[in-house]
């Protein structure tokens, strides 16, 4: 890839990143400065507001392409005007954007996305760009799901009917949020950026929203900088995150939004017994957008709903009602689309919950009754036990697409199986059973037990609701669950001495390098500029995390 093309791609990346977050940052600044929103979780309204704009733009394009272009361009121009026009709001935006709780996670997010894209485009197998993630990491069981949002957005942008969609799939089978996010900036692709490159860049940026979401969770949980840096490092050095950040199905985006629900509804800031009405409404919106990004968010949303029934976690009747109303109002238009415009919209639900793969006209309830009746008690129990075994994978469950070598099979396991994805972090369960009694001056905040409880309830719901057998694989799980597990276990391990944490982090880095980075090494001579960008971004990430990790004795500011 020539140098000028790399420089241009980095410019497009920076522009796309800014336009993606700017409307949300404007709204977050207004909330922080005018509505006394907690600055420690300011990244949440920034993400949720940007997603809300994408959702509105989706419906505008659905109504008519001209209306869609008008709304998307107006949103961008309005956000830029708020930033550039001297006013009280501009001063609020600048003041908020400079705060560490917004500037640091967004800087890490920017560098992570640039690094991941460099890893993707630093390998050229003479394949179309949309397939490079698949060929970069062979033997992973994926289809063309990373293209669904692009196909949908291009149909709407051209004013075409999305029916029929792709083969025997309906447009209503996949939620529309990422489609709307793409459409917000799609008019700018007509000014020189290739639409496919814009889609890949924007998709990766959207998936990297897990970084500000984890930051807000850690801040609300009361973690110090050392533990936040540790958790982010384990995630950034994870093949699970790497693959899902560049194979841009919107599952990490759904995980980030669902994580925001957990943060606002279940974690309490000091001195407050329940969330504010504004936080409850934002939490309901985050839950709705999580489902509108990917339906797998349902399992973690269900776990939150179950825990809210307990007095310890209940936000109160009024706050619960506010969250539910926001959730229902935002979800209703898409449910109507599925029900009346392109029915039935329940193929994936029947597939995963009832084991019905072929397309048929049965309702979900009928399919569930038929499937469980046919399986019987013995068959159902066997299916659920296979679901449990799939958490670990081999040797209990064989991979769907075995690799010819040991490293390839391990990569398949880290992609597919929950326990192998967690890797060395599984030692954190020992810290939960027998906490280290050392000289660490920062005790484990009680909120971390809540984080792990949500994750475990979500896993239990997943094991029971998936029909089976052995269908509880990572890519069919709520990604919020994985993020919660890594955040919670990292916090537990953070109680150990520095040398122990450092050793585990080195082991994680070695695993990441051997299993993922050199899976198919790049041609350094042909891709030197791209690999240089990825390396520079990685060094920037290391510096940011090192500085954050030095804040050991106090909460992140």
XYZ file of C-alpha atoms in Angstrom:
557
model
C 0.000 0.000 0.000
C 1.740 3.263 -1.079
C 2.566 5.902 1.495
C 0.198 8.533 0.106
C -2.702 6.060 0.315
C -1.859 5.258 3.947
C -1.723 8.965 4.857
C -5.060 9.528 3.155
C -6.606 6.521 4.939
C -5.398 7.828 8.324
C -6.919 11.210 7.504
C -10.247 9.565 6.619
C -10.041 7.537 9.831
C -9.524 10.650 11.971
C -12.346 12.483 10.197
C -14.722 9.533 10.524
C -13.845 9.112 14.199
C -14.514 12.775 14.910
C -17.812 12.863 13.037
C -18.960 9.647 14.724
C -18.447 10.962 18.262
C -18.883 14.707 17.909
C -22.718 14.822 18.163
C -22.589 12.591 21.225
C -19.845 14.640 22.855
C -21.904 17.801 22.311
C -24.879 16.241 24.095
C -22.671 14.775 26.834
C -21.149 18.217 27.461
C -24.594 19.762 27.754
C -25.667 17.075 30.230
C -22.510 17.396 32.336
C -22.465 21.193 32.481
C -26.193 21.963 32.523
C -27.885 18.869 33.991
C -25.234 17.822 36.513
C -24.537 14.470 34.843
C -21.831 12.473 36.638
C -18.578 13.182 34.766
C -17.207 9.737 35.600
C -19.746 8.166 33.218
C -19.823 10.956 30.616
C -18.759 8.506 27.907
C -22.134 6.760 28.138
C -24.360 9.617 26.883
C -21.698 10.339 24.232
C -22.090 6.817 22.826
C -25.855 6.575 23.329
C -26.502 9.980 21.717
C -24.406 9.093 18.660
C -26.379 5.848 18.345
C -29.667 7.755 18.711
C -28.709 9.972 15.772
C -27.901 6.874 13.729
C -31.285 5.371 14.571
C -33.123 8.559 13.555
C -31.141 8.733 10.310
C -32.042 5.111 9.520
C -35.760 5.915 9.659
C -35.245 9.102 7.674
C -33.594 7.121 4.872
C -36.317 4.517 5.122
C -38.852 7.275 4.503
C -36.883 8.751 1.565
C -33.189 9.086 0.619
C -33.493 12.868 0.344
C -34.878 13.072 3.867
C -32.088 10.825 5.072
C -29.373 12.962 3.505
C -30.933 16.110 4.936
C -31.087 14.692 8.465
C -27.593 13.165 8.416
C -25.884 16.251 6.980
C -27.842 18.544 9.327
C -26.739 16.488 12.333
C -23.091 16.731 11.308
C -23.246 20.444 10.478
C -25.082 21.186 13.713
C -22.481 19.343 15.805
C -19.588 21.112 14.055
C -21.347 24.467 14.493
C -21.730 23.863 18.237
C -18.018 23.171 18.455
C -16.869 26.045 16.265
C -19.290 28.853 17.083
C -18.184 30.881 20.121
C -20.872 30.386 22.750
C -21.509 29.073 26.235
C -22.158 25.617 24.761
C -18.834 25.700 22.936
C -17.065 26.480 26.197
C -18.947 23.617 27.866
C -17.882 21.243 25.091
C -14.220 22.221 25.349
C -14.252 22.008 29.151
C -15.898 18.584 29.101
C -13.727 17.203 26.302
C -10.563 18.126 28.215
C -11.625 16.161 31.272
C -9.675 12.939 31.787
C -12.857 10.856 32.030
C -13.684 11.758 28.437
C -10.327 12.576 26.867
C -8.450 9.475 28.067
C -10.916 6.746 27.015
C -11.573 8.432 23.664
C -7.833 8.732 23.033
C -7.392 5.023 23.810
C -10.364 4.231 21.585
C -8.864 6.267 18.716
C -5.476 4.543 18.967
C -6.979 1.068 19.351
C -9.118 1.411 16.235
C -6.144 2.690 14.232
C -3.980 -0.168 15.483
C -6.583 -2.815 14.658
C -7.191 -1.434 11.170
C -3.441 -1.441 10.570
C -3.330 -5.117 11.529
C -6.114 -5.817 9.053
C -4.791 -3.835 6.114
C -1.180 -4.733 6.850
C -1.844 -8.131 5.326
C -2.682 -8.344 1.661
C -3.803 -11.691 0.325
C -5.152 -10.238 -2.923
C -8.615 -10.666 -1.421
C -11.451 -8.123 -1.440
C -11.180 -5.833 1.619
C -14.411 -7.135 3.132
C -12.900 -10.626 3.353
C -9.484 -9.716 4.720
C -10.534 -10.321 8.327
C -11.575 -13.865 7.397
C -8.339 -14.612 5.550
C -6.289 -12.869 8.244
C -7.591 -15.406 10.776
C -8.354 -18.677 8.948
C -10.501 -21.550 10.238
C -12.917 -19.333 12.176
C -16.573 -20.204 11.627
C -17.894 -16.960 10.097
C -20.100 -16.092 7.156
C -20.698 -12.738 5.448
C -22.289 -11.140 8.505
C -19.817 -8.249 8.411
C -21.398 -7.087 5.141
C -25.053 -7.081 6.203
C -25.117 -3.501 7.474
C -23.321 -2.302 4.352
C -25.757 -4.024 1.991
C -28.711 -2.623 3.942
C -27.290 0.911 4.046
C -26.426 0.937 0.331
C -29.970 -0.160 -0.544
C -31.507 2.635 1.517
C -28.985 5.202 0.309
C -29.894 4.399 -3.299
C -33.620 4.547 -2.537
C -34.090 0.833 -3.220
C -36.472 -1.525 -1.479
C -34.575 -3.824 0.893
C -36.934 -6.672 0.030
C -35.745 -9.279 -0.936
C -32.541 -8.906 1.015
C -29.806 -11.571 0.872
C -30.840 -15.029 -0.272
C -33.547 -16.323 2.042
C -32.702 -13.734 4.709
C -35.035 -10.801 5.357
C -33.899 -7.266 6.132
C -35.867 -7.637 9.375
C -33.674 -10.558 10.514
C -30.829 -8.223 11.508
C -31.264 -5.101 13.678
C -30.652 -1.724 11.990
C -28.455 0.336 14.317
C -25.125 -0.091 12.528
C -26.915 0.497 9.223
C -28.081 3.855 10.573
C -24.600 4.742 11.842
C -23.182 4.070 8.392
C -25.877 6.184 6.750
C -25.066 9.177 8.967
C -21.725 9.587 7.199
C -22.507 7.862 3.905
C -22.997 11.152 1.963
C -19.365 12.062 2.670
C -18.175 8.947 0.835
C -19.376 10.614 -2.351
C -16.664 13.251 -1.839
C -13.741 10.894 -2.368
C -13.619 8.172 0.300
C -14.407 4.690 -1.109
C -17.680 3.498 0.409
C -16.163 0.133 1.386
C -13.234 1.781 3.173
C -15.593 4.150 4.964
C -17.745 1.220 6.041
C -14.777 -0.738 7.396
C -13.401 2.294 9.257
C -16.752 3.270 10.735
C -17.539 -0.330 11.645
C -14.264 -0.698 13.532
C -14.793 2.620 15.339
C -18.289 1.519 16.372
C -16.978 -1.781 17.739
C -14.290 0.056 19.723
C -17.034 1.743 21.746
C -16.386 -1.050 24.245
C -13.413 1.033 25.500
C -15.353 4.072 26.794
C -18.069 1.680 28.024
C -15.577 -0.336 30.102
C -14.032 2.926 31.323
C -17.393 4.163 32.607
C -18.083 0.798 34.264
C -14.694 0.858 35.996
C -15.126 4.456 37.144
C -18.598 3.850 38.526
C -17.299 0.687 40.231
C -14.605 2.743 41.983
C -11.528 1.087 40.436
C -8.181 2.859 40.612
C -6.096 3.612 37.541
C -3.946 0.497 37.999
C -6.909 -1.852 37.738
C -8.500 0.091 34.877
C -5.243 -0.091 32.912
C -4.950 -3.795 33.678
C -8.462 -4.584 32.464
C -8.084 -2.518 29.298
C -4.716 -4.162 28.595
C -6.118 -7.679 28.874
C -8.936 -6.759 26.496
C -6.719 -4.943 23.997
C -4.381 -7.964 23.931
C -7.297 -10.305 23.266
C -7.868 -12.081 19.978
C -11.566 -12.025 20.790
C -11.583 -8.213 20.693
C -9.165 -7.977 17.766
C -11.226 -10.183 15.482
C -14.573 -8.644 16.395
C -13.173 -5.134 15.939
C -12.192 -5.749 12.320
C -14.839 -8.304 11.304
C -17.436 -5.623 11.730
C -20.610 -7.395 12.680
C -22.062 -5.097 15.354
C -21.668 -7.440 18.325
C -19.046 -5.470 20.247
C -21.165 -2.344 19.741
C -24.120 -4.200 21.259
C -21.868 -5.291 24.126
C -20.749 -1.717 24.795
C -24.315 -0.407 24.912
C -25.496 -3.224 27.176
C -22.524 -2.601 29.464
C -23.791 0.960 29.813
C -27.124 -0.404 31.039
C -25.332 -2.346 33.782
C -23.281 0.689 34.789
C -26.200 3.096 35.124
C -28.808 0.816 36.704
C -26.892 -1.596 38.922
C -23.766 0.267 40.052
C -24.337 3.024 42.569
C -22.085 6.069 42.948
C -21.065 6.970 46.519
C -23.848 8.559 48.513
C -26.653 7.649 46.081
C -29.116 4.838 46.619
C -30.575 4.865 43.104
C -29.985 6.357 39.658
C -31.488 9.664 38.613
C -34.444 9.743 36.235
C -32.110 10.929 33.465
C -29.728 8.033 34.111
C -32.641 5.587 34.105
C -33.891 6.928 30.763
C -30.377 6.727 29.309
C -30.035 3.164 30.615
C -33.302 2.174 28.948
C -32.103 3.771 25.721
C -28.762 1.957 25.950
C -30.567 -1.368 26.402
C -32.803 -0.701 23.397
C -29.865 0.319 21.222
C -27.981 -2.780 22.392
C -30.779 -4.967 21.013
C -31.004 -2.771 17.919
C -27.291 -3.429 17.332
C -27.489 -7.198 17.844
C -30.106 -9.458 19.394
C -27.559 -11.358 21.494
C -27.651 -8.437 23.948
C -30.891 -9.998 25.194
C -29.107 -12.395 27.551
C -27.382 -9.650 29.558
C -30.473 -7.432 29.483
C -32.439 -10.365 30.909
C -29.827 -10.804 33.659
C -30.143 -7.124 34.598
C -33.942 -7.399 34.654
C -33.764 -10.445 36.950
C -31.355 -8.765 39.370
C -33.487 -5.616 39.480
C -36.205 -7.698 41.149
C -33.965 -7.995 44.211
C -34.249 -5.051 46.647
C -30.467 -4.641 46.732
C -30.308 -3.914 42.999
C -33.706 -2.335 42.434
C -33.525 1.272 41.188
C -37.020 1.838 42.546
C -40.411 1.591 40.874
C -40.351 5.066 39.336
C -36.840 4.711 37.896
C -37.620 1.234 36.602
C -40.711 2.600 34.851
C -38.670 5.393 33.230
C -36.107 2.888 31.925
C -38.796 0.535 30.627
C -40.685 3.316 28.855
C -37.500 4.531 27.118
C -36.692 0.941 26.150
C -40.137 0.221 24.718
C -40.500 3.538 22.873
C -37.189 3.094 21.053
C -37.716 -0.584 20.251
C -41.314 -0.306 19.006
C -40.612 1.120 15.511
C -38.267 -1.760 14.664
C -40.698 -4.346 16.046
C -43.367 -2.814 13.816
C -40.984 -3.055 10.831
C -40.442 -6.739 11.586
C -44.112 -7.445 12.129
C -45.711 -5.584 9.217
C -43.154 -4.375 6.685
C -40.824 -7.384 6.218
C -42.226 -10.211 8.352
C -41.639 -12.405 10.215
C -38.263 -11.171 11.545
C -37.945 -14.085 13.977
C -35.628 -16.429 12.091
C -32.597 -16.020 14.350
C -34.674 -16.228 17.516
C -36.181 -19.549 16.392
C -32.755 -20.754 15.290
C -31.048 -20.180 18.629
C -33.875 -20.669 21.138
C -35.777 -23.464 19.375
C -33.099 -25.050 17.185
C -35.106 -24.411 14.004
C -32.651 -23.670 11.194
C -34.812 -24.054 8.050
C -37.112 -21.141 7.239
C -40.752 -21.792 8.135
C -43.867 -19.832 9.069
C -44.264 -21.015 12.656
C -44.300 -18.525 15.506
C -41.580 -18.644 18.145
C -43.984 -20.124 20.712
C -45.062 -22.918 18.381
C -41.468 -23.665 17.391
C -40.411 -23.854 21.066
C -43.203 -26.270 21.949
C -42.509 -28.460 18.923
C -38.736 -28.561 19.459
C -38.796 -29.313 23.176
C -41.566 -31.878 22.745
C -39.526 -33.669 20.095
C -36.371 -33.586 22.250
C -38.106 -34.855 25.384
C -36.719 -34.550 28.894
C -33.641 -36.698 28.231
C -32.799 -34.923 24.989
C -33.282 -31.499 26.535
C -31.004 -32.302 29.477
C -28.381 -33.696 27.100
C -28.558 -30.516 25.016
C -28.090 -28.289 28.053
C -25.162 -30.364 29.296
C -23.529 -30.029 25.886
C -24.094 -26.274 26.194
C -22.125 -26.333 29.454
C -19.298 -28.338 27.878
C -19.105 -25.876 24.989
C -17.925 -23.199 27.433
C -14.577 -25.005 27.473
C -14.625 -26.544 23.982
C -12.021 -29.185 23.291
C -11.619 -31.911 24.432
C -15.298 -31.995 25.429
C -16.739 -30.417 22.274
C -14.995 -30.619 18.892
C -14.686 -27.337 16.948
C -16.964 -26.845 13.958
C -13.990 -25.928 11.750
C -10.847 -27.647 13.101
C -7.490 -26.232 12.037
C -4.612 -28.386 10.781
C -2.186 -27.148 13.458
C -2.145 -26.679 17.229
C -1.976 -22.878 17.169
C -4.860 -22.754 14.696
C -6.988 -24.962 16.940
C -6.135 -22.802 19.944
C -7.163 -19.729 17.953
C -10.487 -21.400 17.134
C -10.919 -22.148 20.832
C -10.218 -18.566 21.920
C -12.698 -17.374 19.309
C -15.417 -19.879 20.210
C -15.197 -20.912 23.867
C -15.747 -18.651 26.865
C -13.145 -20.183 29.176
C -10.450 -20.166 26.492
C -11.277 -16.560 25.649
C -10.652 -15.633 29.294
C -7.320 -17.477 29.217
C -5.034 -16.553 32.124
C -7.820 -14.462 33.631
C -9.462 -17.695 34.809
C -6.977 -17.485 37.688
C -9.064 -14.568 38.896
C -11.645 -17.013 40.230
C -8.997 -18.111 42.739
C -8.664 -14.503 43.853
C -12.419 -14.430 44.440
C -12.270 -17.564 46.587
C -9.086 -16.628 48.447
C -8.267 -12.913 48.173
C -4.588 -12.013 48.441
C -3.784 -10.526 51.833
C -0.864 -8.380 50.825
C 0.170 -4.774 51.056
C -2.006 -3.496 48.224
C -3.549 -0.305 49.629
C -6.567 -0.411 47.282
C -9.139 -2.986 48.436
C -11.521 -4.565 45.957
C -14.647 -2.393 45.548
C -17.890 -4.251 46.360
C -19.279 -3.280 42.942
C -16.975 -5.818 41.283
C -18.992 -8.636 42.840
C -22.063 -7.100 41.224
C -20.258 -7.006 37.860
C -19.371 -10.691 38.117
C -22.849 -11.578 39.344
C -24.445 -9.964 36.289
C -22.039 -11.867 34.043
C -22.744 -15.214 35.727
C -26.528 -14.749 35.645
C -26.215 -13.838 31.964
C -24.177 -16.990 31.293
C -26.750 -19.109 33.157
C -29.606 -17.630 31.123
C -27.624 -18.272 27.946
C -26.958 -21.908 28.857
C -30.626 -22.550 29.630
C -32.258 -20.639 26.782
C -30.057 -21.766 23.897
C -31.643 -24.911 22.520
C -28.402 -26.770 21.906
C -26.622 -29.065 21.700
C -23.343 -27.254 22.251
C -24.511 -23.954 20.790
C -23.131 -21.728 23.549
C -20.242 -20.388 21.493
C -18.858 -16.877 21.944
C -20.218 -15.462 18.727
C -23.734 -16.459 19.820
C -23.345 -14.892 23.249
C -23.922 -11.383 24.540
C -20.549 -9.688 24.189
C -21.389 -7.604 27.243
C -21.024 -10.808 29.254
C -17.460 -11.322 28.043
C -16.590 -7.690 28.744
C -18.058 -7.984 32.253
C -16.105 -11.170 32.950
C -12.806 -9.672 31.798
C -13.400 -6.433 33.729
C -14.363 -8.280 36.906
C -11.577 -10.875 36.784
C -8.988 -8.202 35.948
C -10.088 -6.264 39.024
C -9.707 -9.398 41.147
C -6.241 -10.090 39.785
C -5.403 -6.438 40.391
C -5.401 -7.231 44.114
C -2.260 -9.339 43.590
C 1.304 -8.001 43.741
C 2.599 -6.088 40.748
C 4.965 -8.887 39.717
C 2.070 -11.380 39.537
C -0.112 -9.021 37.475
C 2.823 -8.258 35.186
C 3.567 -11.949 34.663
C -0.014 -12.700 33.647
C -0.068 -9.698 31.319
C 3.153 -10.893 29.651
C 1.613 -14.353 29.199
C -1.442 -12.712 27.629
C 0.789 -10.737 25.258
C 2.729 -13.851 24.239
C -0.500 -15.729 23.562
C -1.868 -12.787 21.553
C 1.301 -12.586 19.458
C 1.673 -16.296 18.738
C -1.984 -17.159 18.218
C -3.283 -14.021 16.503
C -0.633 -11.622 15.225
C 1.530 -14.133 13.353
C -1.397 -16.281 12.246
C -0.589 -15.143 8.708
C 2.359 -12.753 8.852
C 2.364 -9.644 6.723
C 4.667 -8.857 3.858
C 6.615 -6.124 5.632
C 8.205 -4.835 2.440
C 4.848 -4.340 0.697
C 2.947 -3.094 3.731
C 5.581 -1.162 5.655
C 3.640 2.145 5.899
C 0.509 0.383 7.185
C 2.447 -1.656 9.723
C 4.248 1.533 10.751
C 0.915 3.208 11.524
C -0.239 0.153 13.499
C 3.051 0.084 15.435
C 2.890 3.811 16.233
C -0.703 3.417 17.449
C 0.331 0.457 19.600
C 3.155 2.451 21.178
C 0.696 5.266 21.873
C -1.636 2.795 23.561
C 1.197 1.455 25.711
C 2.112 4.975 26.844
C -1.521 5.848 27.691
C -2.014 2.647 29.669
C 1.327 2.998 31.475
C 0.460 6.516 32.610
C -2.995 5.344 33.673
C -1.534 2.382 35.555
C 0.638 4.642 37.672
C -2.515 6.049 39.291
C -2.504 3.207 41.780
C -3.619 4.738 45.031
C -6.492 6.917 43.900
C -9.513 6.564 41.667
C -9.104 7.639 38.058
C -9.680 11.382 37.702
